[in-house]
Amino acid sequence: MSTLYDIPVTTLAGQNTDLSAYLGKVLLIVNTASQCGFTPQYAGLEALYRNYKDKGLVVLGFPCNQFGRQEPGNSTEIATFCEKNYGVSFPMFAKVDVNGPNAHPLFVRLKADAPGVLGTEGIKWNFTKFLVDRNGVVISRHAPTTTPEALDESIAPLIPV
């Protein structure tokens, strides 16, 4: 069985890669959108990233246009929006589907490893967050209503002192 790190992804700049660069890191993987009520969470995600990046946390953003078409922009527009409005410096990837027949394999894996309420796998909205430990094990899934700040107590134990 392949690991999370073997799953092919495409960066926002269009480079094909995988997640192997993040082996040994704690990951917070989030489906994002620029025109969502939860979009201000970019600021909190960036704050988490800056606070913990030197200790091994990486936030990975995956724009998604499946919910209310709240991410209509192309890669350049998304990158500009995130940097200009929220100072996003964490890695962002190409737009993906997270549900349905075209769901990206990463999100298929995340949903299987951390089902939602009552065992449902479908992602309900943008800014659903998956916390992955240093070994690539999905530790938890957090609803869009869970703010990045509220994740601090889940992330801290995974970060070495």
mmCIF file with all atom_site columns, C-alpha atoms in Angstrom:
data_model
loop_
_atom_site.group_PDB
_atom_site.id
_atom_site.type_symbol
_atom_site.label_atom_id
_atom_site.label_alt_id
_atom_site.label_comp_id
_atom_site.label_asym_id
_atom_site.label_entity_id
_atom_site.label_seq_id
_atom_site.pdbx_PDB_ins_code
_atom_site.Cartn_x
_atom_site.Cartn_y
_atom_site.Cartn_z
_atom_site.occupancy
_atom_site.B_iso_or_equiv
_atom_site.pdbx_formal_charge
_atom_site.auth_seq_id
_atom_site.auth_comp_id
_atom_site.auth_asym_id
_atom_site.auth_atom_id
_atom_site.pdbx_PDB_model_num
ATOM 1   C CA . MET A 1 1   ? 0.000   0.000  0.000   1.00 0.00 ? 1   MET A CA 1
ATOM 2   C CA . SER A 1 2   ? 1.372   3.398  -0.926  1.00 0.00 ? 2   SER A CA 1
ATOM 3   C CA . THR A 1 3   ? 1.774   6.115  1.656   1.00 0.00 ? 3   THR A CA 1
ATOM 4   C CA . LEU A 1 4   ? 0.334   9.593  1.779   1.00 0.00 ? 4   LEU A CA 1
ATOM 5   C CA . TYR A 1 5   ? 3.735   10.847 0.638   1.00 0.00 ? 5   TYR A CA 1
ATOM 6   C CA . ASP A 1 6   ? 3.554   8.938  -2.652  1.00 0.00 ? 6   ASP A CA 1
ATOM 7   C CA . ILE A 1 7   ? 0.365   10.623 -3.850  1.00 0.00 ? 7   ILE A CA 1
ATOM 8   C CA . PRO A 1 8   ? 1.017   12.873 -6.860  1.00 0.00 ? 8   PRO A CA 1
ATOM 9   C CA . VAL A 1 9   ? 0.119   16.537 -6.424  1.00 0.00 ? 9   VAL A CA 1
ATOM 10  C CA . THR A 1 10  ? 0.587   19.665 -8.503  1.00 0.00 ? 10  THR A CA 1
ATOM 11  C CA . THR A 1 11  ? 1.836   22.907 -6.983  1.00 0.00 ? 11  THR A CA 1
ATOM 12  C CA . LEU A 1 12  ? 0.003   26.163 -7.568  1.00 0.00 ? 12  LEU A CA 1
ATOM 13  C CA . ALA A 1 13  ? 2.888   27.042 -9.922  1.00 0.00 ? 13  ALA A CA 1
ATOM 14  C CA . GLY A 1 14  ? 2.071   23.954 -12.008 1.00 0.00 ? 14  GLY A CA 1
ATOM 15  C CA . GLN A 1 15  ? 4.920   21.648 -10.939 1.00 0.00 ? 15  GLN A CA 1
ATOM 16  C CA . ASN A 1 16  ? 4.082   17.943 -10.674 1.00 0.00 ? 16  ASN A CA 1
ATOM 17  C CA . THR A 1 17  ? 5.423   16.480 -7.455  1.00 0.00 ? 17  THR A CA 1
ATOM 18  C CA . ASP A 1 18  ? 4.352   14.411 -4.461  1.00 0.00 ? 18  ASP A CA 1
ATOM 19  C CA . LEU A 1 19  ? 4.327   14.971 -0.713  1.00 0.00 ? 19  LEU A CA 1
ATOM 20  C CA . SER A 1 20  ? 7.670   13.240 -0.054  1.00 0.00 ? 20  SER A CA 1
ATOM 21  C CA . ALA A 1 21  ? 9.287   16.604 0.691   1.00 0.00 ? 21  ALA A CA 1
ATOM 22  C CA . TYR A 1 22  ? 7.137   16.658 3.838   1.00 0.00 ? 22  TYR A CA 1
ATOM 23  C CA . LEU A 1 23  ? 8.174   13.244 5.162   1.00 0.00 ? 23  LEU A CA 1
ATOM 24  C CA . GLY A 1 24  ? 8.799   13.567 8.889   1.00 0.00 ? 24  GLY A CA 1
ATOM 25  C CA . LYS A 1 25  ? 6.749   16.761 9.172   1.00 0.00 ? 25  LYS A CA 1
ATOM 26  C CA . VAL A 1 26  ? 3.415   17.333 10.886  1.00 0.00 ? 26  VAL A CA 1
ATOM 27  C CA . LEU A 1 27  ? 0.926   18.313 8.178   1.00 0.00 ? 27  LEU A CA 1
ATOM 28  C CA . LEU A 1 28  ? -2.251  20.338 8.317   1.00 0.00 ? 28  LEU A CA 1
ATOM 29  C CA . ILE A 1 29  ? -3.975  19.743 4.977   1.00 0.00 ? 29  ILE A CA 1
ATOM 30  C CA . VAL A 1 30  ? -6.840  22.109 4.155   1.00 0.00 ? 30  VAL A CA 1
ATOM 31  C CA . ASN A 1 31  ? -9.212  22.556 1.222   1.00 0.00 ? 31  ASN A CA 1
ATOM 32  C CA . THR A 1 32  ? -9.409  26.312 0.734   1.00 0.00 ? 32  THR A CA 1
ATOM 33  C CA . ALA A 1 33  ? -11.380 28.949 -1.181  1.00 0.00 ? 33  ALA A CA 1
ATOM 34  C CA . SER A 1 34  ? -10.975 32.676 -1.777  1.00 0.00 ? 34  SER A CA 1
ATOM 35  C CA . GLN A 1 35  ? -14.642 33.683 -1.685  1.00 0.00 ? 35  GLN A CA 1
ATOM 36  C CA . CYS A 1 36  ? -15.912 31.683 1.283   1.00 0.00 ? 36  CYS A CA 1
ATOM 37  C CA . GLY A 1 37  ? -17.239 32.810 4.635   1.00 0.00 ? 37  GLY A CA 1
ATOM 38  C CA . PHE A 1 38  ? -14.317 30.901 6.144   1.00 0.00 ? 38  PHE A CA 1
ATOM 39  C CA . THR A 1 39  ? -11.704 32.575 3.902   1.00 0.00 ? 39  THR A CA 1
ATOM 40  C CA . PRO A 1 40  ? -10.431 34.742 6.814   1.00 0.00 ? 40  PRO A CA 1
ATOM 41  C CA . GLN A 1 41  ? -9.087  31.473 8.263   1.00 0.00 ? 41  GLN A CA 1
ATOM 42  C CA . TYR A 1 42  ? -6.151  31.941 5.880   1.00 0.00 ? 42  TYR A CA 1
ATOM 43  C CA . ALA A 1 43  ? -4.807  34.390 8.493   1.00 0.00 ? 43  ALA A CA 1
ATOM 44  C CA . GLY A 1 44  ? -5.024  31.806 11.266  1.00 0.00 ? 44  GLY A CA 1
ATOM 45  C CA . LEU A 1 45  ? -3.509  29.094 9.085   1.00 0.00 ? 45  LEU A CA 1
ATOM 46  C CA . GLU A 1 46  ? -0.614  31.392 8.255   1.00 0.00 ? 46  GLU A CA 1
ATOM 47  C CA . ALA A 1 47  ? -0.159  32.206 11.966  1.00 0.00 ? 47  ALA A CA 1
ATOM 48  C CA . LEU A 1 48  ? -0.029  28.472 12.826  1.00 0.00 ? 48  LEU A CA 1
ATOM 49  C CA . TYR A 1 49  ? 2.460   27.904 10.027  1.00 0.00 ? 49  TYR A CA 1
ATOM 50  C CA . ARG A 1 50  ? 4.726   30.736 11.129  1.00 0.00 ? 50  ARG A CA 1
ATOM 51  C CA . ASN A 1 51  ? 4.501   29.700 14.774  1.00 0.00 ? 51  ASN A CA 1
ATOM 52  C CA . TYR A 1 52  ? 5.371   26.039 14.186  1.00 0.00 ? 52  TYR A CA 1
ATOM 53  C CA . LYS A 1 53  ? 7.186   25.790 10.842  1.00 0.00 ? 53  LYS A CA 1
ATOM 54  C CA . ASP A 1 54  ? 10.648  25.789 12.433  1.00 0.00 ? 54  ASP A CA 1
ATOM 55  C CA . LYS A 1 55  ? 9.455   22.964 14.701  1.00 0.00 ? 55  LYS A CA 1
ATOM 56  C CA . GLY A 1 56  ? 8.169   20.798 11.870  1.00 0.00 ? 56  GLY A CA 1
ATOM 57  C CA . LEU A 1 57  ? 4.604   21.832 10.963  1.00 0.00 ? 57  LEU A CA 1
ATOM 58  C CA . VAL A 1 58  ? 3.646   22.454 7.354   1.00 0.00 ? 58  VAL A CA 1
ATOM 59  C CA . VAL A 1 59  ? 0.240   23.773 6.323   1.00 0.00 ? 59  VAL A CA 1
ATOM 60  C CA . LEU A 1 60  ? -0.751  22.611 2.829   1.00 0.00 ? 60  LEU A CA 1
ATOM 61  C CA . GLY A 1 61  ? -3.541  24.471 1.033   1.00 0.00 ? 61  GLY A CA 1
ATOM 62  C CA . PHE A 1 62  ? -5.604  22.889 -1.741  1.00 0.00 ? 62  PHE A CA 1
ATOM 63  C CA . PRO A 1 63  ? -8.037  25.310 -3.386  1.00 0.00 ? 63  PRO A CA 1
ATOM 64  C CA . CYS A 1 64  ? -11.419 23.786 -4.213  1.00 0.00 ? 64  CYS A CA 1
ATOM 65  C CA . ASN A 1 65  ? -14.286 25.186 -6.276  1.00 0.00 ? 65  ASN A CA 1
ATOM 66  C CA . GLN A 1 66  ? -16.840 22.485 -5.420  1.00 0.00 ? 66  GLN A CA 1
ATOM 67  C CA . PHE A 1 67  ? -18.711 24.384 -2.727  1.00 0.00 ? 67  PHE A CA 1
ATOM 68  C CA . GLY A 1 68  ? -20.737 27.305 -4.028  1.00 0.00 ? 68  GLY A CA 1
ATOM 69  C CA . ARG A 1 69  ? -18.083 27.974 -6.691  1.00 0.00 ? 69  ARG A CA 1
ATOM 70  C CA . GLN A 1 70  ? -16.139 29.929 -4.087  1.00 0.00 ? 70  GLN A CA 1
ATOM 71  C CA . GLU A 1 71  ? -12.765 29.407 -5.758  1.00 0.00 ? 71  GLU A CA 1
ATOM 72  C CA . PRO A 1 72  ? -13.319 30.514 -9.369  1.00 0.00 ? 72  PRO A CA 1
ATOM 73  C CA . GLY A 1 73  ? -9.835  31.925 -9.975  1.00 0.00 ? 73  GLY A CA 1
ATOM 74  C CA . ASN A 1 74  ? -6.926  30.419 -11.839 1.00 0.00 ? 74  ASN A CA 1
ATOM 75  C CA . SER A 1 75  ? -3.652  29.537 -10.112 1.00 0.00 ? 75  SER A CA 1
ATOM 76  C CA . THR A 1 76  ? -2.147  32.999 -10.581 1.00 0.00 ? 76  THR A CA 1
ATOM 77  C CA . GLU A 1 77  ? -5.256  34.716 -9.212  1.00 0.00 ? 77  GLU A CA 1
ATOM 78  C CA . ILE A 1 78  ? -5.376  32.369 -6.231  1.00 0.00 ? 78  ILE A CA 1
ATOM 79  C CA . ALA A 1 79  ? -1.688  32.909 -5.419  1.00 0.00 ? 79  ALA A CA 1
ATOM 80  C CA . THR A 1 80  ? -2.015  36.684 -5.707  1.00 0.00 ? 80  THR A CA 1
ATOM 81  C CA . PHE A 1 81  ? -5.151  36.764 -3.548  1.00 0.00 ? 81  PHE A CA 1
ATOM 82  C CA . CYS A 1 82  ? -3.624  34.618 -0.803  1.00 0.00 ? 82  CYS A CA 1
ATOM 83  C CA . GLU A 1 83  ? -0.356  36.527 -0.650  1.00 0.00 ? 83  GLU A CA 1
ATOM 84  C CA . LYS A 1 84  ? -1.858  40.009 -0.956  1.00 0.00 ? 84  LYS A CA 1
ATOM 85  C CA . ASN A 1 85  ? -4.751  39.570 1.480   1.00 0.00 ? 85  ASN A CA 1
ATOM 86  C CA . TYR A 1 86  ? -3.353  37.115 4.019   1.00 0.00 ? 86  TYR A CA 1
ATOM 87  C CA . GLY A 1 87  ? 0.418   36.976 3.509   1.00 0.00 ? 87  GLY A CA 1
ATOM 88  C CA . VAL A 1 88  ? 0.187   33.243 2.836   1.00 0.00 ? 88  VAL A CA 1
ATOM 89  C CA . SER A 1 89  ? 3.647   31.722 2.714   1.00 0.00 ? 89  SER A CA 1
ATOM 90  C CA . PHE A 1 90  ? 2.719   28.073 3.286   1.00 0.00 ? 90  PHE A CA 1
ATOM 91  C CA . PRO A 1 91  ? 2.647   25.736 0.267   1.00 0.00 ? 91  PRO A CA 1
ATOM 92  C CA . MET A 1 92  ? -0.405  25.996 -1.959  1.00 0.00 ? 92  MET A CA 1
ATOM 93  C CA . PHE A 1 93  ? -1.359  23.476 -4.589  1.00 0.00 ? 93  PHE A CA 1
ATOM 94  C CA . ALA A 1 94  ? -3.428  23.398 -7.765  1.00 0.00 ? 94  ALA A CA 1
ATOM 95  C CA . LYS A 1 95  ? -7.191  23.475 -7.497  1.00 0.00 ? 95  LYS A CA 1
ATOM 96  C CA . VAL A 1 96  ? -8.706  20.055 -6.744  1.00 0.00 ? 96  VAL A CA 1
ATOM 97  C CA . ASP A 1 97  ? -12.028 18.316 -6.266  1.00 0.00 ? 97  ASP A CA 1
ATOM 98  C CA . VAL A 1 98  ? -12.390 16.801 -2.811  1.00 0.00 ? 98  VAL A CA 1
ATOM 99  C CA . ASN A 1 99  ? -15.648 14.892 -3.381  1.00 0.00 ? 99  ASN A CA 1
ATOM 100 C CA . GLY A 1 100 ? -17.236 12.941 -6.193  1.00 0.00 ? 100 GLY A CA 1
ATOM 101 C CA . PRO A 1 101 ? -15.836 10.866 -9.042  1.00 0.00 ? 101 PRO A CA 1
ATOM 102 C CA . ASN A 1 102 ? -13.009 13.334 -9.729  1.00 0.00 ? 102 ASN A CA 1
ATOM 103 C CA . ALA A 1 103 ? -11.920 13.682 -6.105  1.00 0.00 ? 103 ALA A CA 1
ATOM 104 C CA . HIS A 1 104 ? -8.167  14.043 -5.840  1.00 0.00 ? 104 HIS A CA 1
ATOM 105 C CA . PRO A 1 105 ? -6.495  10.846 -4.534  1.00 0.00 ? 105 PRO A CA 1
ATOM 106 C CA . LEU A 1 106 ? -5.074  12.760 -1.560  1.00 0.00 ? 106 LEU A CA 1
ATOM 107 C CA . PHE A 1 107 ? -8.540  13.696 -0.365  1.00 0.00 ? 107 PHE A CA 1
ATOM 108 C CA . VAL A 1 108 ? -9.883  10.211 -1.092  1.00 0.00 ? 108 VAL A CA 1
ATOM 109 C CA . ARG A 1 109 ? -7.172  8.913  1.244   1.00 0.00 ? 109 ARG A CA 1
ATOM 110 C CA . LEU A 1 110 ? -7.681  11.583 3.903   1.00 0.00 ? 110 LEU A CA 1
ATOM 111 C CA . LYS A 1 111 ? -11.451 11.012 3.996   1.00 0.00 ? 111 LYS A CA 1
ATOM 112 C CA . ALA A 1 112 ? -11.009 7.235  4.261   1.00 0.00 ? 112 ALA A CA 1
ATOM 113 C CA . ASP A 1 113 ? -8.471  7.587  7.081   1.00 0.00 ? 113 ASP A CA 1
ATOM 114 C CA . ALA A 1 114 ? -10.501 10.190 9.001   1.00 0.00 ? 114 ALA A CA 1
ATOM 115 C CA . PRO A 1 115 ? -14.218 9.911  8.258   1.00 0.00 ? 115 PRO A CA 1
ATOM 116 C CA . GLY A 1 116 ? -16.541 12.691 9.304   1.00 0.00 ? 116 GLY A CA 1
ATOM 117 C CA . VAL A 1 117 ? -19.549 12.634 11.607  1.00 0.00 ? 117 VAL A CA 1
ATOM 118 C CA . LEU A 1 118 ? -21.311 9.251  11.717  1.00 0.00 ? 118 LEU A CA 1
ATOM 119 C CA . GLY A 1 119 ? -18.632 7.786  9.460   1.00 0.00 ? 119 GLY A CA 1
ATOM 120 C CA . THR A 1 120 ? -19.469 9.891  6.433   1.00 0.00 ? 120 THR A CA 1
ATOM 121 C CA . GLU A 1 121 ? -16.530 10.487 4.150   1.00 0.00 ? 121 GLU A CA 1
ATOM 122 C CA . GLY A 1 122 ? -17.776 13.440 2.126   1.00 0.00 ? 122 GLY A CA 1
ATOM 123 C CA . ILE A 1 123 ? -16.280 16.829 2.870   1.00 0.00 ? 123 ILE A CA 1
ATOM 124 C CA . LYS A 1 124 ? -19.075 19.242 3.689   1.00 0.00 ? 124 LYS A CA 1
ATOM 125 C CA . TRP A 1 125 ? -17.428 22.589 2.875   1.00 0.00 ? 125 TRP A CA 1
ATOM 126 C CA . ASN A 1 126 ? -14.240 24.526 2.319   1.00 0.00 ? 126 ASN A CA 1
ATOM 127 C CA . PHE A 1 127 ? -11.675 24.782 5.107   1.00 0.00 ? 127 PHE A CA 1
ATOM 128 C CA . THR A 1 128 ? -12.051 21.211 6.308   1.00 0.00 ? 128 THR A CA 1
ATOM 129 C CA . LYS A 1 129 ? -8.742  20.407 7.982   1.00 0.00 ? 129 LYS A CA 1
ATOM 130 C CA . PHE A 1 130 ? -6.833  17.129 8.298   1.00 0.00 ? 130 PHE A CA 1
ATOM 131 C CA . LEU A 1 131 ? -4.013  16.808 10.831  1.00 0.00 ? 131 LEU A CA 1
ATOM 132 C CA . VAL A 1 132 ? -1.313  14.274 9.908   1.00 0.00 ? 132 VAL A CA 1
ATOM 133 C CA . ASP A 1 133 ? 1.499   13.190 12.227  1.00 0.00 ? 133 ASP A CA 1
ATOM 134 C CA . ARG A 1 134 ? 5.204   12.863 11.342  1.00 0.00 ? 134 ARG A CA 1
ATOM 135 C CA . ASN A 1 135 ? 4.670   9.254  10.235  1.00 0.00 ? 135 ASN A CA 1
ATOM 136 C CA . GLY A 1 136 ? 1.963   10.087 7.721   1.00 0.00 ? 136 GLY A CA 1
ATOM 137 C CA . VAL A 1 137 ? -0.881  8.894  9.946   1.00 0.00 ? 137 VAL A CA 1
ATOM 138 C CA . VAL A 1 138 ? -4.055  10.991 9.737   1.00 0.00 ? 138 VAL A CA 1
ATOM 139 C CA . ILE A 1 139 ? -4.685  11.940 13.362  1.00 0.00 ? 139 ILE A CA 1
ATOM 140 C CA . SER A 1 140 ? -7.866  13.971 13.070  1.00 0.00 ? 140 SER A CA 1
ATOM 141 C CA . ARG A 1 141 ? -10.345 15.742 10.827  1.00 0.00 ? 141 ARG A CA 1
ATOM 142 C CA . HIS A 1 142 ? -11.715 19.166 11.739  1.00 0.00 ? 142 HIS A CA 1
ATOM 143 C CA . ALA A 1 143 ? -14.811 20.899 10.448  1.00 0.00 ? 143 ALA A CA 1
ATOM 144 C CA . PRO A 1 144 ? -14.657 24.255 8.659   1.00 0.00 ? 144 PRO A CA 1
ATOM 145 C CA . THR A 1 145 ? -16.123 25.864 11.789  1.00 0.00 ? 145 THR A CA 1
ATOM 146 C CA . THR A 1 146 ? -13.052 24.789 13.780  1.00 0.00 ? 146 THR A CA 1
ATOM 147 C CA . THR A 1 147 ? -10.721 27.761 13.638  1.00 0.00 ? 147 THR A CA 1
ATOM 148 C CA . PRO A 1 148 ? -6.992  27.332 13.086  1.00 0.00 ? 148 PRO A CA 1
ATOM 149 C CA . GLU A 1 149 ? -6.413  28.820 16.536  1.00 0.00 ? 149 GLU A CA 1
ATOM 150 C CA . ALA A 1 150 ? -8.486  26.016 18.091  1.00 0.00 ? 150 ALA A CA 1
ATOM 151 C CA . LEU A 1 151 ? -6.127  23.461 16.520  1.00 0.00 ? 151 LEU A CA 1
ATOM 152 C CA . ASP A 1 152 ? -3.166  24.672 18.544  1.00 0.00 ? 152 ASP A CA 1
ATOM 153 C CA . GLU A 1 153 ? -3.833  22.174 21.332  1.00 0.00 ? 153 GLU A CA 1
ATOM 154 C CA . SER A 1 154 ? -4.045  19.304 18.802  1.00 0.00 ? 154 SER A CA 1
ATOM 155 C CA . ILE A 1 155 ? -0.834  20.359 17.031  1.00 0.00 ? 155 ILE A CA 1
ATOM 156 C CA . ALA A 1 156 ? 1.340   21.150 20.061  1.00 0.00 ? 156 ALA A CA 1
ATOM 157 C CA . PRO A 1 157 ? 1.700   17.520 21.277  1.00 0.00 ? 157 PRO A CA 1
ATOM 158 C CA . LEU A 1 158 ? 2.890   16.455 17.811  1.00 0.00 ? 158 LEU A CA 1
ATOM 159 C CA . ILE A 1 159 ? 5.674   19.050 17.798  1.00 0.00 ? 159 ILE A CA 1
ATOM 160 C CA . PRO A 1 160 ? 8.912   18.293 19.680  1.00 0.00 ? 160 PRO A CA 1
ATOM 161 C CA . VAL A 1 161 ? 9.775   20.612 22.525  1.00 0.00 ? 161 VAL A CA 1
#
